[in-house]
Amino acid sequence: MSTMAITNTTLSGERADLFQALANARHFLRFTVQGLTDEQAVQRTTASELTLGGLIKHVNAVEKQWQGFIVKGRAAMAWDGADFSQMPPEAIEAFHSEFHMQPGETLDALLENYALIADRTDALLAEADLDTVHELPSAPWFVDTHWSVRRTLLHIISETTQHSGHADIIRESLDGQKTMG
C-alpha cells in the first residue's frame, strides 16, 4: 500500500495526525539533503562526527528497527542489555557503521531505501492496534519499561525530527543552505 493510498483512503483522527507528523518530519529531513553529491553527504562540517549521509543511513536503520518492535516486540531488537561493554565487537561495529556511508553506498540509494522503509511504517500505522504494548529491551536510555505501538510511532517521529535538526545544522555548515528560511 503506498503512502498516498494510506493518506487518502485509510487514515482519520489520531492515525491521520500521526501520519502527518511523521510525513512532515521526513519531508524536512529529505529536503535538507536534496541536491547533495555523495562526497558532500559524507563530509563532516562540525565538531560532531555526524554527516548528512550518515544521518539518513541511521534514520533508515532506526525506523526499520522500530517497525520490528511494533510487530514482534522486544524480540525484534538487535540489542538488549544495559551493559554495552559486553556486546560482541561485530555488534558494536555494526552500530557505529550505521552512522557512516560506506564505500559503494550512495545518498540516492539511501533515500530510496528510506522511502521503502517509510511506506512500511505508514502501512503499520494504518493497520496496527495502537494500544498494543510491548516490553522494551533493557537499555540505560529507556525510563519506561513498556511502550505501546502509539508511543513507538511517537518515538519514530521524535527521532526523525531530532535528526532533521541535526541535518539542518550540518547542511548550513556545509554550504549555507537552510531548510527553513
PDB file of N, CA and C in Angstrom, residues 90-147:
ATOM      1  N   GLU A  90      31.478  -7.263  16.756  1.00  0.00           N
ATOM      2  CA  GLU A  90      30.773  -7.084  15.484  1.00  0.00           C
ATOM      3  C   GLU A  90      29.466  -6.302  15.668  1.00  0.00           C
ATOM      4  N   ALA A  91      28.817  -6.445  16.814  1.00  0.00           N
ATOM      5  CA  ALA A  91      27.590  -5.679  17.087  1.00  0.00           C
ATOM      6  C   ALA A  91      27.918  -4.205  17.294  1.00  0.00           C
ATOM      7  N   ILE A  92      29.008  -3.937  17.982  1.00  0.00           N
ATOM      8  CA  ILE A  92      29.436  -2.548  18.197  1.00  0.00           C
ATOM      9  C   ILE A  92      29.822  -1.917  16.860  1.00  0.00           C
ATOM     10  N   GLU A  93      30.558  -2.652  16.036  1.00  0.00           N
ATOM     11  CA  GLU A  93      30.962  -2.148  14.718  1.00  0.00           C
ATOM     12  C   GLU A  93      29.740  -1.884  13.837  1.00  0.00           C
ATOM     13  N   ALA A  94      28.770  -2.776  13.871  1.00  0.00           N
ATOM     14  CA  ALA A  94      27.551  -2.590  13.073  1.00  0.00           C
ATOM     15  C   ALA A  94      26.821  -1.327  13.513  1.00  0.00           C
ATOM     16  N   PHE A  95      26.753  -1.097  14.817  1.00  0.00           N
ATOM     17  CA  PHE A  95      26.096   0.112  15.324  1.00  0.00           C
ATOM     18  C   PHE A  95      26.835   1.356  14.844  1.00  0.00           C
ATOM     19  N   HIS A  96      28.155   1.360  14.950  1.00  0.00           N
ATOM     20  CA  HIS A  96      28.931   2.535  14.518  1.00  0.00           C
ATOM     21  C   HIS A  96      28.848   2.752  13.013  1.00  0.00           C
ATOM     22  N   SER A  97      28.831   1.686  12.234  1.00  0.00           N
ATOM     23  CA  SER A  97      28.771   1.843  10.780  1.00  0.00           C
ATOM     24  C   SER A  97      27.409   2.369  10.336  1.00  0.00           C
ATOM     25  N   GLU A  98      26.412   2.240  11.206  1.00  0.00           N
ATOM     26  CA  GLU A  98      25.072   2.750  10.919  1.00  0.00           C
ATOM     27  C   GLU A  98      25.084   4.272  10.736  1.00  0.00           C
ATOM     28  N   PHE A  99      26.099   4.942  11.238  1.00  0.00           N
ATOM     29  CA  PHE A  99      26.181   6.402  11.163  1.00  0.00           C
ATOM     30  C   PHE A  99      27.089   6.895  10.037  1.00  0.00           C
ATOM     31  N   HIS A 100      27.589   5.982   9.210  1.00  0.00           N
ATOM     32  CA  HIS A 100      28.542   6.372   8.171  1.00  0.00           C
ATOM     33  C   HIS A 100      28.210   5.683   6.860  1.00  0.00           C
ATOM     34  N   MET A 101      28.199   6.470   5.783  1.00  0.00           N
ATOM     35  CA  MET A 101      28.081   5.872   4.467  1.00  0.00           C
ATOM     36  C   MET A 101      29.364   5.102   4.193  1.00  0.00           C
ATOM     37  N   GLN A 102      29.220   3.886   3.741  1.00  0.00           N
ATOM     38  CA  GLN A 102      30.361   3.031   3.438  1.00  0.00           C
ATOM     39  C   GLN A 102      30.713   3.158   1.957  1.00  0.00           C
ATOM     40  N   PRO A 103      31.927   2.774   1.582  1.00  0.00           N
ATOM     41  CA  PRO A 103      32.284   2.793   0.154  1.00  0.00           C
ATOM     42  C   PRO A 103      31.245   2.002  -0.650  1.00  0.00           C
ATOM     43  N   GLY A 104      30.817   2.582  -1.743  1.00  0.00           N
ATOM     44  CA  GLY A 104      29.806   1.948  -2.587  1.00  0.00           C
ATOM     45  C   GLY A 104      28.382   2.363  -2.251  1.00  0.00           C
ATOM     46  N   GLU A 105      28.153   2.926  -1.067  1.00  0.00           N
ATOM     47  CA  GLU A 105      26.812   3.411  -0.728  1.00  0.00           C
ATOM     48  C   GLU A 105      26.628   4.805  -1.315  1.00  0.00           C
ATOM     49  N   THR A 106      25.428   5.089  -1.757  1.00  0.00           N
ATOM     50  CA  THR A 106      25.123   6.415  -2.309  1.00  0.00           C
ATOM     51  C   THR A 106      23.970   7.035  -1.547  1.00  0.00           C
ATOM     52  N   LEU A 107      23.957   8.340  -1.547  1.00  0.00           N
ATOM     53  CA  LEU A 107      22.859   9.056  -0.908  1.00  0.00           C
ATOM     54  C   LEU A 107      21.539   8.724  -1.599  1.00  0.00           C
ATOM     55  N   ASP A 108      21.540   8.660  -2.921  1.00  0.00           N
ATOM     56  CA  ASP A 108      20.308   8.322  -3.640  1.00  0.00           C
ATOM     57  C   ASP A 108      19.769   6.960  -3.224  1.00  0.00           C
ATOM     58  N   ALA A 109      20.641   5.983  -3.090  1.00  0.00           N
ATOM     59  CA  ALA A 109      20.203   4.640  -2.683  1.00  0.00           C
ATOM     60  C   ALA A 109      19.673   4.658  -1.253  1.00  0.00           C
ATOM     61  N   LEU A 110      20.325   5.409  -0.376  1.00  0.00           N
ATOM     62  CA  LEU A 110      19.835   5.516   0.999  1.00  0.00           C
ATOM     63  C   LEU A 110      18.456   6.166   1.042  1.00  0.00           C
ATOM     64  N   LEU A 111      18.251   7.190   0.212  1.00  0.00           N
ATOM     65  CA  LEU A 111      16.944   7.857   0.172  1.00  0.00           C
ATOM     66  C   LEU A 111      15.869   6.948  -0.427  1.00  0.00           C
ATOM     67  N   GLU A 112      16.235   6.155  -1.427  1.00  0.00           N
ATOM     68  CA  GLU A 112      15.279   5.190  -1.987  1.00  0.00           C
ATOM     69  C   GLU A 112      14.888   4.160  -0.936  1.00  0.00           C
ATOM     70  N   ASN A 113      15.865   3.672  -0.210  1.00  0.00           N
ATOM     71  CA  ASN A 113      15.591   2.713   0.861  1.00  0.00           C
ATOM     72  C   ASN A 113      14.717   3.351   1.942  1.00  0.00           C
ATOM     73  N   TYR A 114      14.994   4.608   2.254  1.00  0.00           N
ATOM     74  CA  TYR A 114      14.202   5.331   3.251  1.00  0.00           C
ATOM     75  C   TYR A 114      12.738   5.417   2.820  1.00  0.00           C
ATOM     76  N   ALA A 115      12.491   5.631   1.547  1.00  0.00           N
ATOM     77  CA  ALA A 115      11.109   5.682   1.044  1.00  0.00           C
ATOM     78  C   ALA A 115      10.415   4.337   1.244  1.00  0.00           C
ATOM     79  N   LEU A 116      11.119   3.249   1.006  1.00  0.00           N
ATOM     80  CA  LEU A 116      10.542   1.913   1.210  1.00  0.00           C
ATOM     81  C   LEU A 116      10.264   1.659   2.691  1.00  0.00           C
ATOM     82  N   ILE A 117      11.200   2.024   3.533  1.00  0.00           N
ATOM     83  CA  ILE A 117      11.014   1.862   4.973  1.00  0.00           C
ATOM     84  C   ILE A 117       9.842   2.718   5.443  1.00  0.00           C
ATOM     85  N   ALA A 118       9.767   3.946   4.947  1.00  0.00           N
ATOM     86  CA  ALA A 118       8.662   4.838   5.321  1.00  0.00           C
ATOM     87  C   ALA A 118       7.317   4.244   4.913  1.00  0.00           C
ATOM     88  N   ASP A 119       7.243   3.677   3.723  1.00  0.00           N
ATOM     89  CA  ASP A 119       5.988   3.058   3.283  1.00  0.00           C
ATOM     90  C   ASP A 119       5.580   1.929   4.220  1.00  0.00           C
ATOM     91  N   ARG A 120       6.552   1.143   4.668  1.00  0.00           N
ATOM     92  CA  ARG A 120       6.247   0.030   5.583  1.00  0.00           C
ATOM     93  C   ARG A 120       5.753   0.560   6.925  1.00  0.00           C
ATOM     94  N   THR A 121       6.402   1.602   7.453  1.00  0.00           N
ATOM     95  CA  THR A 121       5.953   2.196   8.717  1.00  0.00           C
ATOM     96  C   THR A 121       4.550   2.769   8.555  1.00  0.00           C
ATOM     97  N   ASP A 122       4.307   3.433   7.440  1.00  0.00           N
ATOM     98  CA  ASP A 122       2.982   4.005   7.199  1.00  0.00           C
ATOM     99  C   ASP A 122       1.914   2.916   7.130  1.00  0.00           C
ATOM    100  N   ALA A 123       2.245   1.781   6.532  1.00  0.00           N
ATOM    101  CA  ALA A 123       1.297   0.667   6.486  1.00  0.00           C
ATOM    102  C   ALA A 123       1.036   0.135   7.889  1.00  0.00           C
ATOM    103  N   LEU A 124       2.079   0.046   8.703  1.00  0.00           N
ATOM    104  CA  LEU A 124       1.881  -0.388  10.087  1.00  0.00           C
ATOM    105  C   LEU A 124       1.021   0.607  10.855  1.00  0.00           C
ATOM    106  N   LEU A 125       1.255   1.887  10.627  1.00  0.00           N
ATOM    107  CA  LEU A 125       0.460   2.915  11.283  1.00  0.00           C
ATOM    108  C   LEU A 125      -1.020   2.754  10.927  1.00  0.00           C
ATOM    109  N   ALA A 126      -1.290   2.410   9.683  1.00  0.00           N
ATOM    110  CA  ALA A 126      -2.673   2.260   9.222  1.00  0.00           C
ATOM    111  C   ALA A 126      -3.334   1.002   9.779  1.00  0.00           C
ATOM    112  N   GLU A 127      -2.534  -0.040  10.040  1.00  0.00           N
ATOM    113  CA  GLU A 127      -3.116  -1.342  10.359  1.00  0.00           C
ATOM    114  C   GLU A 127      -2.960  -1.782  11.811  1.00  0.00           C
ATOM    115  N   ALA A 128      -1.901  -1.383  12.478  1.00  0.00           N
ATOM    116  CA  ALA A 128      -1.586  -1.909  13.805  1.00  0.00           C
ATOM    117  C   ALA A 128      -2.543  -1.377  14.863  1.00  0.00           C
ATOM    118  N   ASP A 129      -2.750  -2.173  15.893  1.00  0.00           N
ATOM    119  CA  ASP A 129      -3.515  -1.749  17.062  1.00  0.00           C
ATOM    120  C   ASP A 129      -2.621  -0.812  17.865  1.00  0.00           C
ATOM    121  N   LEU A 130      -2.962   0.456  17.921  1.00  0.00           N
ATOM    122  CA  LEU A 130      -2.123   1.453  18.584  1.00  0.00           C
ATOM    123  C   LEU A 130      -1.988   1.198  20.078  1.00  0.00           C
ATOM    124  N   ASP A 131      -2.899   0.427  20.650  1.00  0.00           N
ATOM    125  CA  ASP A 131      -2.872   0.140  22.081  1.00  0.00           C
ATOM    126  C   ASP A 131      -2.064  -1.100  22.443  1.00  0.00           C
ATOM    127  N   THR A 132      -1.575  -1.839  21.455  1.00  0.00           N
ATOM    128  CA  THR A 132      -0.730  -2.994  21.750  1.00  0.00           C
ATOM    129  C   THR A 132       0.523  -2.510  22.465  1.00  0.00           C
ATOM    130  N   VAL A 133       0.884  -3.193  23.540  1.00  0.00           N
ATOM    131  CA  VAL A 133       2.032  -2.798  24.358  1.00  0.00           C
ATOM    132  C   VAL A 133       3.072  -3.910  24.334  1.00  0.00           C
ATOM    133  N   HIS A 134       4.339  -3.503  24.182  1.00  0.00           N
ATOM    134  CA  HIS A 134       5.462  -4.443  24.201  1.00  0.00           C
ATOM    135  C   HIS A 134       6.455  -4.002  25.268  1.00  0.00           C
ATOM    136  N   GLU A 135       7.115  -4.976  25.849  1.00  0.00           N
ATOM    137  CA  GLU A 135       8.195  -4.692  26.787  1.00  0.00           C
ATOM    138  C   GLU A 135       9.401  -4.183  26.004  1.00  0.00           C
ATOM    139  N   LEU A 136      10.009  -3.120  26.523  1.00  0.00           N
ATOM    140  CA  LEU A 136      11.214  -2.571  25.903  1.00  0.00           C
ATOM    141  C   LEU A 136      12.429  -3.403  26.282  1.00  0.00           C
ATOM    142  N   PRO A 137      13.429  -3.430  25.422  1.00  0.00           N
ATOM    143  CA  PRO A 137      14.681  -4.082  25.817  1.00  0.00           C
ATOM    144  C   PRO A 137      15.336  -3.274  26.931  1.00  0.00           C
ATOM    145  N   SER A 138      16.205  -3.901  27.653  1.00  0.00           N
ATOM    146  CA  SER A 138      16.922  -3.230  28.713  1.00  0.00           C
ATOM    147  C   SER A 138      17.959  -2.297  28.095  1.00  0.00           C
ATOM    148  N   ALA A 139      17.898  -1.042  28.458  1.00  0.00           N
ATOM    149  CA  ALA A 139      18.870  -0.060  27.978  1.00  0.00           C
ATOM    150  C   ALA A 139      18.848   1.137  28.923  1.00  0.00           C
ATOM    151  N   PRO A 140      19.989   1.768  29.124  1.00  0.00           N
ATOM    152  CA  PRO A 140      20.047   2.876  30.080  1.00  0.00           C
ATOM    153  C   PRO A 140      19.252   4.104  29.660  1.00  0.00           C
ATOM    154  N   TRP A 141      18.890   4.225  28.391  1.00  0.00           N
ATOM    155  CA  TRP A 141      18.189   5.420  27.930  1.00  0.00           C
ATOM    156  C   TRP A 141      16.671   5.267  27.970  1.00  0.00           C
ATOM    157  N   PHE A 142      16.160   4.112  28.339  1.00  0.00           N
ATOM    158  CA  PHE A 142      14.715   3.946  28.468  1.00  0.00           C
ATOM    159  C   PHE A 142      14.310   4.128  29.928  1.00  0.00           C
ATOM    160  N   VAL A 143      13.489   5.123  30.186  1.00  0.00           N
ATOM    161  CA  VAL A 143      12.940   5.339  31.517  1.00  0.00           C
ATOM    162  C   VAL A 143      11.771   4.375  31.739  1.00  0.00           C
ATOM    163  N   ASP A 144      10.996   4.175  30.696  1.00  0.00           N
ATOM    164  CA  ASP A 144       9.843   3.286  30.762  1.00  0.00           C
ATOM    165  C   ASP A 144      10.275   1.837  30.543  1.00  0.00           C
ATOM    166  N   THR A 145       9.402   0.920  30.887  1.00  0.00           N
ATOM    167  CA  THR A 145       9.689  -0.499  30.656  1.00  0.00           C
ATOM    168  C   THR A 145       8.862  -1.071  29.517  1.00  0.00           C
ATOM    169  N   HIS A 146       7.819  -0.360  29.120  1.00  0.00           N
ATOM    170  CA  HIS A 146       6.919  -0.827  28.064  1.00  0.00           C
ATOM    171  C   HIS A 146       6.488   0.357  27.208  1.00  0.00           C
ATOM    172  N   TRP A 147       6.293   0.110  25.929  1.00  0.00           N
ATOM    173  CA  TRP A 147       5.744   1.121  25.031  1.00  0.00           C
ATOM    174  C   TRP A 147       4.605   0.515  24.233  1.00  0.00           C
TER     175      TRP A 147
END
